PDB file of C-alpha atoms in Angstrom:
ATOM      1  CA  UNK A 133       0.000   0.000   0.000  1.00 66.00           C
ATOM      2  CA  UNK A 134       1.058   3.523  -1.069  1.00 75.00           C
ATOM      3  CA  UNK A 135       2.456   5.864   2.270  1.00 73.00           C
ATOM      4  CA  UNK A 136      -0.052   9.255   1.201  1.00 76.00           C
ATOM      5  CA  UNK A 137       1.827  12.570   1.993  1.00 77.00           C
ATOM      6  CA  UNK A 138       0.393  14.917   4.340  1.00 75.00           C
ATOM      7  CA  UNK A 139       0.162  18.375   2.503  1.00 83.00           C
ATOM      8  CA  UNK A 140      -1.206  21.184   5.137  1.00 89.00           C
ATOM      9  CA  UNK A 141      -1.219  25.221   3.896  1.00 93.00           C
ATOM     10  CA  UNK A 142       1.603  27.361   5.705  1.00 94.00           C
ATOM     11  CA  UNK A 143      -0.541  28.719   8.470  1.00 96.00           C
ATOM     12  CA  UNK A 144      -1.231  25.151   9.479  1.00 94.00           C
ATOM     13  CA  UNK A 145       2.018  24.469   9.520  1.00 95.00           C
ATOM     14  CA  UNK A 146       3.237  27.084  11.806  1.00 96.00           C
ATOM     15  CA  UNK A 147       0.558  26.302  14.017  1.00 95.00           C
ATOM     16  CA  UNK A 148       1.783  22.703  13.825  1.00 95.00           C
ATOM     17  CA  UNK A 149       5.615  23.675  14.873  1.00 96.00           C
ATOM     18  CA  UNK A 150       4.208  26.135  17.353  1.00 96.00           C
ATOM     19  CA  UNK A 151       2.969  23.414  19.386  1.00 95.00           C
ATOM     20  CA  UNK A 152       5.814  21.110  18.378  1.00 96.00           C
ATOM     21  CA  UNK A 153       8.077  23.867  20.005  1.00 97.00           C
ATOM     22  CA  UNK A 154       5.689  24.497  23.091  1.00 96.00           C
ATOM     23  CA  UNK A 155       5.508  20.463  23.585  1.00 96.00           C
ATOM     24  CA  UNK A 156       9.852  20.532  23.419  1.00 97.00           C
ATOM     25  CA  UNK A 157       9.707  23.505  26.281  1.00 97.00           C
ATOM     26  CA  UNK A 158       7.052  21.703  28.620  1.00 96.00           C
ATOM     27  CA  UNK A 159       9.953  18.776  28.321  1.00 96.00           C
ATOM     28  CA  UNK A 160      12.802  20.629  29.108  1.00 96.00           C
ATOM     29  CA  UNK A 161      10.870  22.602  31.901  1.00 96.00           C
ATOM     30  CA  UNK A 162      10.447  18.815  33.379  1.00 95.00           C
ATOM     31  CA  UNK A 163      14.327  18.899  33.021  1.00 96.00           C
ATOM     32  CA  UNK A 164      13.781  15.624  31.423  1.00 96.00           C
ATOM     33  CA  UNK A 165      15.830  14.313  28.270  1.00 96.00           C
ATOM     34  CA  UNK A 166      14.590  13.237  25.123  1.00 97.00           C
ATOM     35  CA  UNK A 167      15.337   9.439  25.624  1.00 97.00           C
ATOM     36  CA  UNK A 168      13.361   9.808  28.819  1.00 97.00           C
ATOM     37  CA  UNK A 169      10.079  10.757  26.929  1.00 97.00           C
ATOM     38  CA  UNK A 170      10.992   9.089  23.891  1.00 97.00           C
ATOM     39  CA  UNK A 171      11.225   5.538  26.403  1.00 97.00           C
ATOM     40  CA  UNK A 172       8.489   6.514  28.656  1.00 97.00           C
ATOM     41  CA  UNK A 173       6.147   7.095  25.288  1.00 96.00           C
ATOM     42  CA  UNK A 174       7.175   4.041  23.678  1.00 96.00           C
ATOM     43  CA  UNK A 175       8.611   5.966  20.465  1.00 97.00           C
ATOM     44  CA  UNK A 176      12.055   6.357  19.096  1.00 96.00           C
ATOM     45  CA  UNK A 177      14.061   9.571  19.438  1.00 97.00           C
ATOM     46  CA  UNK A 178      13.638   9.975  16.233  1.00 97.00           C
ATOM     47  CA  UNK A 179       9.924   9.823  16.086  1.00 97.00           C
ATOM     48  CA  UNK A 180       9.954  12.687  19.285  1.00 97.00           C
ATOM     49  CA  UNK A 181      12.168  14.672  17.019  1.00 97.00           C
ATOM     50  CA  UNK A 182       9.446  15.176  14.945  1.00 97.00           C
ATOM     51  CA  UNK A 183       7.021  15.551  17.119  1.00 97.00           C
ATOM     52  CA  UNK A 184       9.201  18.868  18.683  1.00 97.00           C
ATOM     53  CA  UNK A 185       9.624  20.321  14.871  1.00 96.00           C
ATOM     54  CA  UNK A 186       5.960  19.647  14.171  1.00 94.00           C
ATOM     55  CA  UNK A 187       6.276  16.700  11.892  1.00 93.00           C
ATOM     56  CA  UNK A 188       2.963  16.631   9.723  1.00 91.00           C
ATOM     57  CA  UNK A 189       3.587  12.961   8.748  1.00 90.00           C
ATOM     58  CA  UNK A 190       3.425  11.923  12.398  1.00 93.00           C
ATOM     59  CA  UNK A 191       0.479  10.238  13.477  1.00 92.00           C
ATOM     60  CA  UNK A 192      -1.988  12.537  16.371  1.00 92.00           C
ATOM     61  CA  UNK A 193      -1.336   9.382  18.395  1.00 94.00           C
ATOM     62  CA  UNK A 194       2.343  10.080  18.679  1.00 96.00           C
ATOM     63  CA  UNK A 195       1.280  13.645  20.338  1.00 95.00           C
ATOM     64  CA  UNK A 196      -1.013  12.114  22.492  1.00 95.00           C
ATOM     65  CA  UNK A 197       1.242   9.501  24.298  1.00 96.00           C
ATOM     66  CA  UNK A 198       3.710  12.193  24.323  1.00 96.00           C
ATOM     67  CA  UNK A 199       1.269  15.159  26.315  1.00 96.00           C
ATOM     68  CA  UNK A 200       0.725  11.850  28.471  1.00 96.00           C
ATOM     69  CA  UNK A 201       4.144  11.679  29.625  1.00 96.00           C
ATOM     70  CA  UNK A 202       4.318  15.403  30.181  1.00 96.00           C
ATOM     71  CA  UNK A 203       1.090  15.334  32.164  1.00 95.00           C
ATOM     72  CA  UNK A 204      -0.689  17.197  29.431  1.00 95.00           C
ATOM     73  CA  UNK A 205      -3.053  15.561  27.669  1.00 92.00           C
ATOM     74  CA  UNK A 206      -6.030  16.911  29.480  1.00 92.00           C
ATOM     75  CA  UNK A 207      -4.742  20.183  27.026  1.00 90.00           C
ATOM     76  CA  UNK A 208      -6.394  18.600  24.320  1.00 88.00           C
ATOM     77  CA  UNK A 209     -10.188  19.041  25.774  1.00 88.00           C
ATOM     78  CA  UNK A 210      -9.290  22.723  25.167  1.00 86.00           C
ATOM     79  CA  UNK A 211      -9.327  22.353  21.420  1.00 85.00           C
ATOM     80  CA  UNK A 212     -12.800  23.851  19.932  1.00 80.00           C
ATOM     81  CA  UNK A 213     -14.327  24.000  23.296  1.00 83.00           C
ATOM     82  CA  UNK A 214     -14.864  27.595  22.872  1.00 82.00           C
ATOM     83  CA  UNK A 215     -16.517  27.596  18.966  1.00 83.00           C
ATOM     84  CA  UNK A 216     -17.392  30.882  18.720  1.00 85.00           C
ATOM     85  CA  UNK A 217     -18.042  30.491  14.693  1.00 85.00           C
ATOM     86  CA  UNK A 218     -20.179  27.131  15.244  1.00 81.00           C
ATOM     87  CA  UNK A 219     -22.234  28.944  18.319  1.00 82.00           C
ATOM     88  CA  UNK A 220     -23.046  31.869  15.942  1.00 84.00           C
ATOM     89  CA  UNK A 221     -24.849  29.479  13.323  1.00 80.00           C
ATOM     90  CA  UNK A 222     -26.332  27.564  16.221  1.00 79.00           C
ATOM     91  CA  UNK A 223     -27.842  30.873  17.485  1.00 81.00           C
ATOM     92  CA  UNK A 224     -28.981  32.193  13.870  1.00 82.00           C
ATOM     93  CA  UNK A 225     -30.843  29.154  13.925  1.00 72.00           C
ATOM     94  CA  UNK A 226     -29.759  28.665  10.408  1.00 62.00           C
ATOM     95  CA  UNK A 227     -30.621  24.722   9.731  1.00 63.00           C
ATOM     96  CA  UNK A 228     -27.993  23.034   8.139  1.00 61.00           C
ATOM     97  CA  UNK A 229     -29.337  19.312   6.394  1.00 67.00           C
ATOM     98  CA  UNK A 230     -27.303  15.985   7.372  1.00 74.00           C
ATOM     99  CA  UNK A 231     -28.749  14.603   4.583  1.00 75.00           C
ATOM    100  CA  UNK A 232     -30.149  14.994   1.148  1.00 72.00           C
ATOM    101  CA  UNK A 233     -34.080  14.624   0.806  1.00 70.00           C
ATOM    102  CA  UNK A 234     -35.821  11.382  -0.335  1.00 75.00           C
ATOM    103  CA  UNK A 235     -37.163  11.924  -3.611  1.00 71.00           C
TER     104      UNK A 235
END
């Protein structure tokens, strides 16, 4: 089977080595090495790497067991909590189908 590339548009890319970056700084502020996480998360140094230069081609599962080690993980019920966009529809009442009629 054929390995598909990743391809993300620049902003999503920052925002990927942004929290590659912040996830490397929450490591070293645990003054804790990067075979220690790397063990502890059952990855290889390499894969961690990665992970702290926001690797697109590494899998969200990867991040996880790494916030896990770091004690962060609970971080990630944080992401759309706050939908501001998705609240305005929901208020406008504007319907929005799930499906396509029956004919």
């Amino acid at each position: 089977m054929e390995k598909r590339k990743v391809v993300l548009l620049p902003k999503a890319k920052r925002i990927l080595a942004e929290l590659g970056e912040n996830i490397k700084l929450a490591r070293l502020r645990r003054k804790l090495s990067a075979a220690q996480v790397a063990e502890r998360a059952n990855m290889s140094r390499t894969t961690l790497s990665g992970i702290e230069k926001g690797s697109e081609s590494i899998s969200i599962g990867y991040y996880i067991s790494v916030l896990q080690v770091l004690g962060l993980e609970k971080d990630l019920l944080n992401v759309a909590k706050d939908d501001v966009l998705g609240r305005k529809i929901q208020d406008a009442k504007l319907t929005v189908r799930e499906r396509a009629p029956k004919k």
